[in-house]
Amino acid sequence: MTSSVLLLGQTLSFTANPMHTSVDDAAHWQTHGAVLIEGGIIAAVGERDAMRARYPMAKTVDYGDHLITAGFVDAHAHYPQTAIIASWGKRLIDWLSTYTFPEEMRFGDKTFATDIAQRYLDLTRANGTTTVATFCTIHPESVDAIFEAAEQRGQRIVAGKTCMDRNAPDGLRDTAQSGYDDSKALLQKWHGRERASYAITPRFSPTSTPEQLEAMGTLWAEHPDCLMQTHLSEQVDEIEWVKNLFPDARDYLDTYERFGLVGPGALMGHAIHLTPRERARMKDLDVSLVHCPTSNTFIGSGLFDMQGLTAEGHRIGLATDTGGGSSFSMLRTMAAAYEIGQLRGTALHPAQLYWLATQGSAQALRMEDKIGNIAVGMEADLTVLDLSSTPAIAQRSARANTPWEALFPTIMMGDDRAIKDVWINGKKG
Ligand code: GUN
Ligand code: ZN
């Protein structure tokens, strides 16, 4: 018989999207809640005393007033940039050539790649993140390293070989053919193995020739159940560069669209400076947009239009974009999303922020039936928050009159000290 574990605490779950439905109808906060885990799956959810009575044989873990939620889902990150996070003073193109490319050059060394992959998963787990979608480097070793590290932890992961065949230094370029061949071999090795998913990963249009983008489109057409992740319209200078590189393209999105890289399962990181055509086309094709707020302020990219894009019905996830993003923490990322919302005149509710960091990102990855919520049948990836983790937070949450008021100080000021426990695949991580 599979052993079962009963977690007791406050619980937060969603039955609808609070970006579209009222918070009271969409979010469910149970002050005396319980979650039963069996064989890595959430087997039951309910009120604490009733659940105790119903499952007397389950091993009990009592979290008291702590808040049990779905584990965070980070929909866009670069694990190879772990050690160069918080590098000073550059904007996107210079930041890539000064800090990023030299670091990514090192990932042909499997031992080095494994060391950083393990470090990255340690850091993200310590921050409550249970699933990431990450870019790797051009080196197949970097892809094996992160998939192997995630598999050891029983962790759900999305990753792919970053393909670049131009505008990158010697030693950090593949070719249209080798990018296709290596990606295909890695995809066949990893996609669907345990909890791994492969994402076809052209870095962005400036670093791929039309031939390489075409090869990526061919590969995606051959493996349509994979995701496709890339960057779109992050900085104004980048958009100008794309215009010069692709003079015939209608816009930045078109540089992907003409090669079959725009459709359901495409993940567009940043998506800040969009034209009306790009917005309409991505909505029609149900493309996922990924908001990377700490990165967008850190590299100076711009303010994502959360309110407008939500109103248009886009599929939107939230992400750190480590290490262009300045944090491994999805709490910090929610705080930055709040701040950017304020700068654009919309205050996102704590339920909306939390939804974006869990179900929203899971929807972006098309995994919302598996992760990102507390519900029967979902995979048991859970994060337990201490809502009074520091003196500054504790004195504020002590004044709270509602659960949301108790949570918001942790969203705005919390860090890894707020993460009491993380459960991955039903096991305490
Ligand atoms: N655009 C292309 N590559 C990158 C990257 O590594 N980080 C960010 N933030 N933007 C990119
Ligand atoms: Zn990125």
XYZ file of C-alpha atoms and ligand atoms in Angstrom:
441
model
C 0.000 0.000 0.000
C 1.286 3.487 -0.835
C 1.975 5.435 2.314
C 0.044 8.630 2.641
C 0.951 11.946 4.237
C -1.518 14.471 5.567
C -0.281 18.080 5.612
C -2.148 20.398 7.975
C -2.109 24.197 7.738
C -3.791 27.045 5.986
C -4.322 26.250 2.311
C -4.661 28.365 -0.825
C -6.113 26.972 -4.035
C -7.877 28.290 -7.133
C -10.984 27.184 -8.999
C -10.853 30.022 -11.521
C -8.520 32.704 -12.818
C -8.644 35.767 -10.517
C -7.415 37.907 -13.402
C -10.882 37.345 -14.935
C -13.123 36.177 -12.078
C -13.587 37.939 -8.744
C -11.024 36.950 -6.143
C -13.756 35.674 -3.810
C -15.001 33.281 -6.469
C -11.624 32.264 -7.884
C -9.457 31.751 -4.786
C -10.078 29.472 -1.819
C -8.277 30.152 1.429
C -8.918 27.582 4.133
C -7.618 28.644 7.540
C -7.867 25.081 8.921
C -7.035 23.093 5.836
C -5.433 19.785 4.970
C -3.872 18.155 1.919
C -3.531 14.385 1.594
C -0.630 13.151 -0.554
C -0.507 9.608 -1.901
C 2.059 8.276 -4.345
C 3.175 11.749 -5.386
C -0.375 12.910 -6.128
C -2.791 15.114 -4.188
C -5.396 12.541 -3.156
C -7.747 14.703 -1.075
C -8.157 18.297 0.070
C -10.423 19.533 2.826
C -11.019 20.811 6.309
C -8.451 19.760 8.852
C -10.555 17.924 11.426
C -12.692 16.149 8.840
C -9.606 15.032 6.952
C -7.921 13.782 10.141
C -10.988 11.719 10.935
C -11.216 10.354 7.400
C -7.515 9.437 7.083
C -6.432 8.301 10.570
C -3.646 6.084 9.187
C -1.883 8.896 7.297
C 1.364 10.255 8.664
C 0.597 13.813 9.745
C 2.770 16.904 9.290
C 1.268 19.840 11.176
C 2.292 23.218 9.780
C 0.104 25.179 12.196
C -0.623 28.636 10.721
C 1.747 28.279 7.803
C 0.258 28.527 4.325
C 0.340 25.475 2.054
C 0.185 26.404 -1.639
C 1.154 24.968 -4.985
C 4.890 25.112 -5.642
C 5.997 28.063 -7.744
C 6.329 27.603 -11.489
C 9.015 29.753 -13.125
C 8.134 29.930 -16.814
C 11.391 31.419 -18.152
C 14.923 31.190 -16.763
C 18.519 30.665 -17.829
C 20.126 28.272 -15.368
C 23.595 28.811 -16.949
C 23.428 32.451 -15.788
C 23.242 31.454 -12.101
C 26.771 32.628 -11.290
C 26.531 35.930 -13.195
C 23.246 37.108 -11.701
C 23.356 40.754 -10.589
C 26.073 41.868 -13.019
C 26.283 45.635 -13.121
C 25.616 48.371 -15.569
C 24.625 46.985 -18.981
C 21.548 46.864 -21.147
C 20.480 43.785 -23.082
C 22.897 43.537 -26.019
C 25.969 44.643 -24.023
C 24.872 42.582 -21.052
C 24.785 39.491 -23.285
C 28.235 40.084 -24.792
C 29.937 41.296 -21.592
C 28.628 38.867 -19.007
C 26.413 36.174 -20.483
C 28.233 34.799 -23.499
C 31.613 34.384 -21.744
C 29.896 32.493 -18.914
C 27.823 30.321 -21.252
C 31.047 29.372 -23.083
C 32.013 27.260 -20.060
C 29.112 24.829 -20.310
C 30.778 22.482 -22.798
C 32.450 21.095 -19.668
C 29.950 18.588 -18.273
C 31.342 18.730 -14.734
C 31.011 22.501 -14.652
C 27.514 22.349 -16.146
C 26.416 19.771 -13.578
C 27.802 21.842 -10.719
C 25.817 24.913 -11.815
C 22.692 22.845 -12.593
C 22.712 21.411 -9.059
C 23.376 24.826 -7.545
C 20.549 26.353 -9.560
C 18.031 23.706 -8.511
C 19.156 24.055 -4.882
C 18.632 27.818 -5.013
C 15.266 27.681 -6.741
C 13.963 24.942 -4.427
C 15.091 26.994 -1.416
C 12.908 29.753 -2.857
C 9.855 27.530 -3.195
C 10.056 26.856 -6.928
C 9.169 23.319 -7.956
C 9.104 23.635 -11.770
C 11.209 25.763 -14.101
C 11.367 26.235 -17.845
C 14.996 26.972 -18.532
C 17.239 27.774 -21.434
C 20.537 25.877 -21.488
C 23.561 26.808 -23.656
C 24.468 25.639 -27.148
C 26.217 22.626 -25.569
C 24.324 19.324 -25.336
C 26.252 18.729 -22.074
C 24.394 21.667 -20.523
C 21.069 20.066 -21.434
C 21.963 16.648 -20.053
C 23.246 18.327 -16.872
C 19.975 20.054 -15.974
C 17.706 17.162 -16.981
C 19.820 14.718 -14.962
C 19.842 17.019 -11.911
C 16.067 17.451 -12.091
C 15.483 13.736 -12.531
C 17.538 12.976 -9.410
C 15.171 15.253 -7.480
C 12.013 13.856 -9.063
C 11.356 17.366 -10.305
C 9.237 18.466 -13.255
C 11.328 20.504 -15.675
C 11.227 22.083 -19.116
C 14.575 22.701 -20.824
C 16.172 22.872 -24.227
C 19.438 23.432 -26.031
C 19.795 27.140 -26.811
C 20.476 27.420 -30.532
C 22.585 30.278 -31.972
C 24.359 30.273 -35.312
C 25.238 33.968 -35.680
C 25.994 37.136 -33.702
C 27.598 35.139 -30.922
C 31.324 34.658 -30.263
C 33.488 31.833 -31.588
C 32.901 28.741 -29.523
C 29.312 29.714 -28.814
C 27.714 29.045 -32.175
C 26.207 25.953 -33.680
C 24.901 25.724 -37.267
C 21.415 25.363 -38.680
C 22.122 21.653 -39.219
C 23.922 20.874 -35.943
C 21.348 22.908 -33.992
C 18.617 20.775 -35.537
C 20.490 17.467 -35.099
C 21.568 18.085 -31.495
C 18.133 19.397 -30.490
C 16.443 16.387 -32.062
C 18.735 13.900 -30.309
C 18.235 15.635 -26.940
C 14.484 15.846 -27.452
C 14.334 12.130 -28.246
C 16.409 11.373 -25.152
C 14.548 13.546 -22.652
C 11.063 14.552 -23.752
C 8.479 12.631 -21.732
C 11.087 10.795 -19.636
C 9.946 10.812 -15.985
C 8.857 14.430 -15.435
C 10.982 16.028 -18.169
C 9.711 18.044 -21.129
C 11.804 19.345 -23.975
C 11.439 22.878 -25.354
C 12.847 23.681 -28.779
C 14.930 26.776 -28.001
C 16.147 29.273 -30.584
C 17.636 31.992 -28.314
C 16.141 34.931 -30.259
C 16.010 36.059 -33.880
C 19.250 38.115 -33.773
C 21.332 35.025 -32.972
C 19.735 32.660 -35.496
C 19.985 32.812 -39.278
C 16.775 32.359 -41.230
C 18.118 28.870 -42.065
C 18.360 27.994 -38.381
C 14.901 29.367 -37.588
C 13.558 27.319 -40.478
C 15.254 24.199 -39.103
C 13.729 24.893 -35.665
C 10.305 25.249 -37.289
C 10.787 21.939 -39.082
C 11.771 20.252 -35.830
C 8.729 21.658 -34.028
C 6.453 20.467 -36.834
C 7.955 16.997 -36.382
C 7.470 17.137 -32.593
C 4.424 19.340 -31.989
C 3.928 18.050 -28.445
C 7.125 19.865 -27.386
C 7.107 23.479 -26.280
C 9.069 26.181 -28.120
C 10.704 28.917 -26.019
C 12.381 32.112 -27.147
C 12.516 35.903 -26.567
C 10.346 38.582 -28.142
C 10.445 42.394 -28.107
C 12.357 42.914 -24.890
C 14.238 46.148 -25.655
C 13.771 48.883 -28.229
C 17.385 48.568 -29.504
C 16.895 44.844 -29.943
C 13.778 45.456 -32.048
C 15.731 47.859 -34.289
C 18.431 45.224 -34.706
C 15.821 42.636 -35.688
C 14.407 45.067 -38.285
C 17.857 45.392 -39.853
C 18.514 41.670 -39.801
C 15.095 40.755 -41.255
C 14.191 43.668 -43.568
C 11.304 41.750 -45.151
C 9.615 40.820 -41.876
C 6.382 42.600 -40.925
C 7.533 42.843 -37.308
C 9.599 40.926 -34.723
C 6.949 38.220 -34.304
C 6.993 37.632 -38.048
C 10.654 36.572 -37.871
C 9.356 33.537 -35.953
C 5.972 33.236 -37.618
C 7.333 32.825 -41.139
C 9.272 29.772 -39.970
C 6.400 28.052 -38.164
C 7.521 29.107 -34.682
C 4.322 30.843 -33.597
C 1.478 28.688 -32.326
C 0.067 26.960 -29.260
C 2.998 25.840 -27.097
C 5.195 28.798 -28.057
C 6.549 30.683 -25.030
C 7.564 34.279 -25.697
C 9.764 35.722 -22.953
C 9.291 39.443 -22.172
C 6.872 40.501 -24.975
C 6.950 44.139 -23.886
C 7.025 46.395 -26.952
C 4.349 44.754 -29.085
C 2.541 46.034 -32.168
C -1.235 45.619 -32.501
C -0.647 42.946 -35.169
C 1.678 40.988 -32.888
C -0.804 41.114 -30.041
C -3.722 40.017 -32.193
C -1.766 37.230 -33.864
C -0.474 35.812 -30.593
C -3.950 35.904 -29.114
C -5.395 34.113 -32.147
C -2.724 31.430 -32.009
C -2.904 31.081 -28.196
C 0.791 31.808 -27.701
C 2.064 32.056 -24.113
C 3.527 35.387 -23.016
C 5.957 35.310 -20.116
C 6.295 38.350 -17.880
C 9.802 38.724 -16.424
C 9.458 41.781 -14.175
C 12.752 41.778 -12.220
C 14.642 41.384 -15.475
C 12.665 44.090 -17.216
C 13.583 46.608 -14.537
C 17.131 45.317 -13.945
C 18.175 45.427 -17.622
C 16.000 48.483 -18.216
C 13.698 46.922 -20.804
C 10.250 48.378 -20.142
C 6.870 47.829 -18.520
C 4.846 44.754 -19.539
C 1.201 45.590 -20.264
C -0.387 43.098 -17.864
C -3.770 44.792 -17.748
C -4.154 45.254 -21.495
C -2.902 41.807 -22.429
C -5.047 40.164 -19.753
C -8.109 42.021 -21.009
C -7.368 40.742 -24.524
C -7.348 37.209 -23.096
C -3.704 36.281 -23.539
C -2.181 33.277 -21.819
C 0.347 34.824 -19.416
C 2.954 33.281 -17.124
C 5.415 34.777 -14.660
C 9.157 34.214 -14.520
C 12.441 35.227 -12.931
C 14.502 35.259 -16.157
C 17.524 34.466 -13.964
C 20.191 35.881 -14.445
C 18.935 38.868 -16.495
C 16.387 38.825 -13.709
C 17.900 39.814 -10.389
C 16.441 37.053 -8.207
C 15.823 33.321 -7.933
C 12.676 34.023 -5.930
C 9.155 33.977 -7.319
C 8.103 35.994 -4.240
C 10.463 38.753 -5.322
C 9.169 38.304 -8.869
C 5.561 38.764 -7.715
C 6.664 41.909 -5.874
C 8.252 43.276 -9.056
C 5.100 42.434 -11.032
C 3.128 44.394 -8.449
C 5.492 47.360 -8.755
C 5.326 47.374 -12.543
C 1.537 47.160 -12.304
C 1.570 50.212 -10.059
C 3.776 52.109 -12.518
C 1.170 51.332 -15.191
C -1.746 52.273 -12.931
C -3.050 48.824 -11.938
C -2.596 47.296 -8.484
C -2.541 43.518 -8.845
C -4.283 41.707 -5.994
C -2.191 39.210 -3.964
C -4.438 36.437 -5.310
C -3.668 37.536 -8.872
C 0.064 37.658 -8.182
C -0.022 34.219 -6.586
C -2.122 32.822 -9.413
C 0.380 34.117 -11.983
C 3.280 32.449 -10.122
C 1.504 29.082 -9.975
C -1.502 28.369 -12.266
C -0.684 31.170 -14.718
C 2.804 29.864 -15.345
C 1.498 26.289 -15.431
C -1.015 27.373 -18.095
C 1.765 29.079 -20.026
C 3.623 25.734 -19.993
C 0.360 23.895 -20.778
C 0.720 21.863 -17.627
C -2.191 23.318 -15.658
C -3.811 19.900 -15.319
C -0.678 18.598 -13.562
C 0.949 21.399 -11.549
C 0.381 24.864 -10.149
C -2.648 24.273 -7.945
C -3.904 22.298 -4.964
C -6.623 20.001 -6.262
C -7.341 16.283 -6.258
C -5.347 14.492 -8.938
C -2.683 17.166 -9.309
C 0.962 16.288 -8.791
C 2.050 16.956 -5.216
C 4.463 19.852 -5.744
C 3.816 22.127 -2.790
C 5.397 25.083 -1.042
C 4.746 25.912 2.594
C 5.069 29.583 3.546
C 5.764 31.104 6.933
C 3.781 34.356 6.799
C 5.826 35.877 9.656
C 9.325 34.890 8.547
C 11.157 38.066 9.576
C 10.518 40.648 12.284
C 9.584 43.232 9.650
C 7.057 40.918 8.012
C 5.753 39.543 11.319
C 4.931 42.971 12.742
C 3.028 43.843 9.558
C 1.131 40.578 9.201
C 0.160 40.811 12.895
C -1.980 43.804 11.864
C -3.729 41.919 9.076
C -7.508 41.815 9.042
C -7.842 39.390 6.139
C -5.819 36.428 4.833
C -4.755 38.494 1.799
C -3.430 41.216 4.072
C -1.518 38.533 5.948
C 0.006 37.228 2.696
C 0.866 40.493 0.956
C 3.811 41.482 3.241
C 5.436 38.127 2.450
C 4.935 38.703 -1.279
C 6.488 42.159 -1.053
C 9.237 41.535 1.523
C 9.658 37.760 1.690
C 12.649 35.716 0.588
C 13.895 32.171 1.133
C 13.359 32.580 4.882
C 9.629 32.520 4.174
C 9.877 29.082 2.563
C 9.249 26.667 5.396
C 9.178 23.478 3.321
C 8.966 22.332 -0.266
C 7.334 19.076 -1.373
C 8.302 17.745 -4.783
C 6.446 14.801 -6.271
C 4.989 14.067 -2.830
C 8.365 14.023 -1.086
C 9.808 16.659 1.182
C 12.653 18.299 -0.782
N 17.565 37.790 -25.164
C 18.370 36.873 -25.731
N 19.054 36.183 -24.809
C 18.680 36.660 -23.619
C 19.034 36.335 -22.277
O 19.860 35.463 -22.002
N 18.421 37.059 -21.310
C 17.512 38.029 -21.582
N 16.955 38.690 -20.587
N 17.177 38.358 -22.828
C 17.746 37.674 -23.837
Zn 15.490 35.020 -21.127
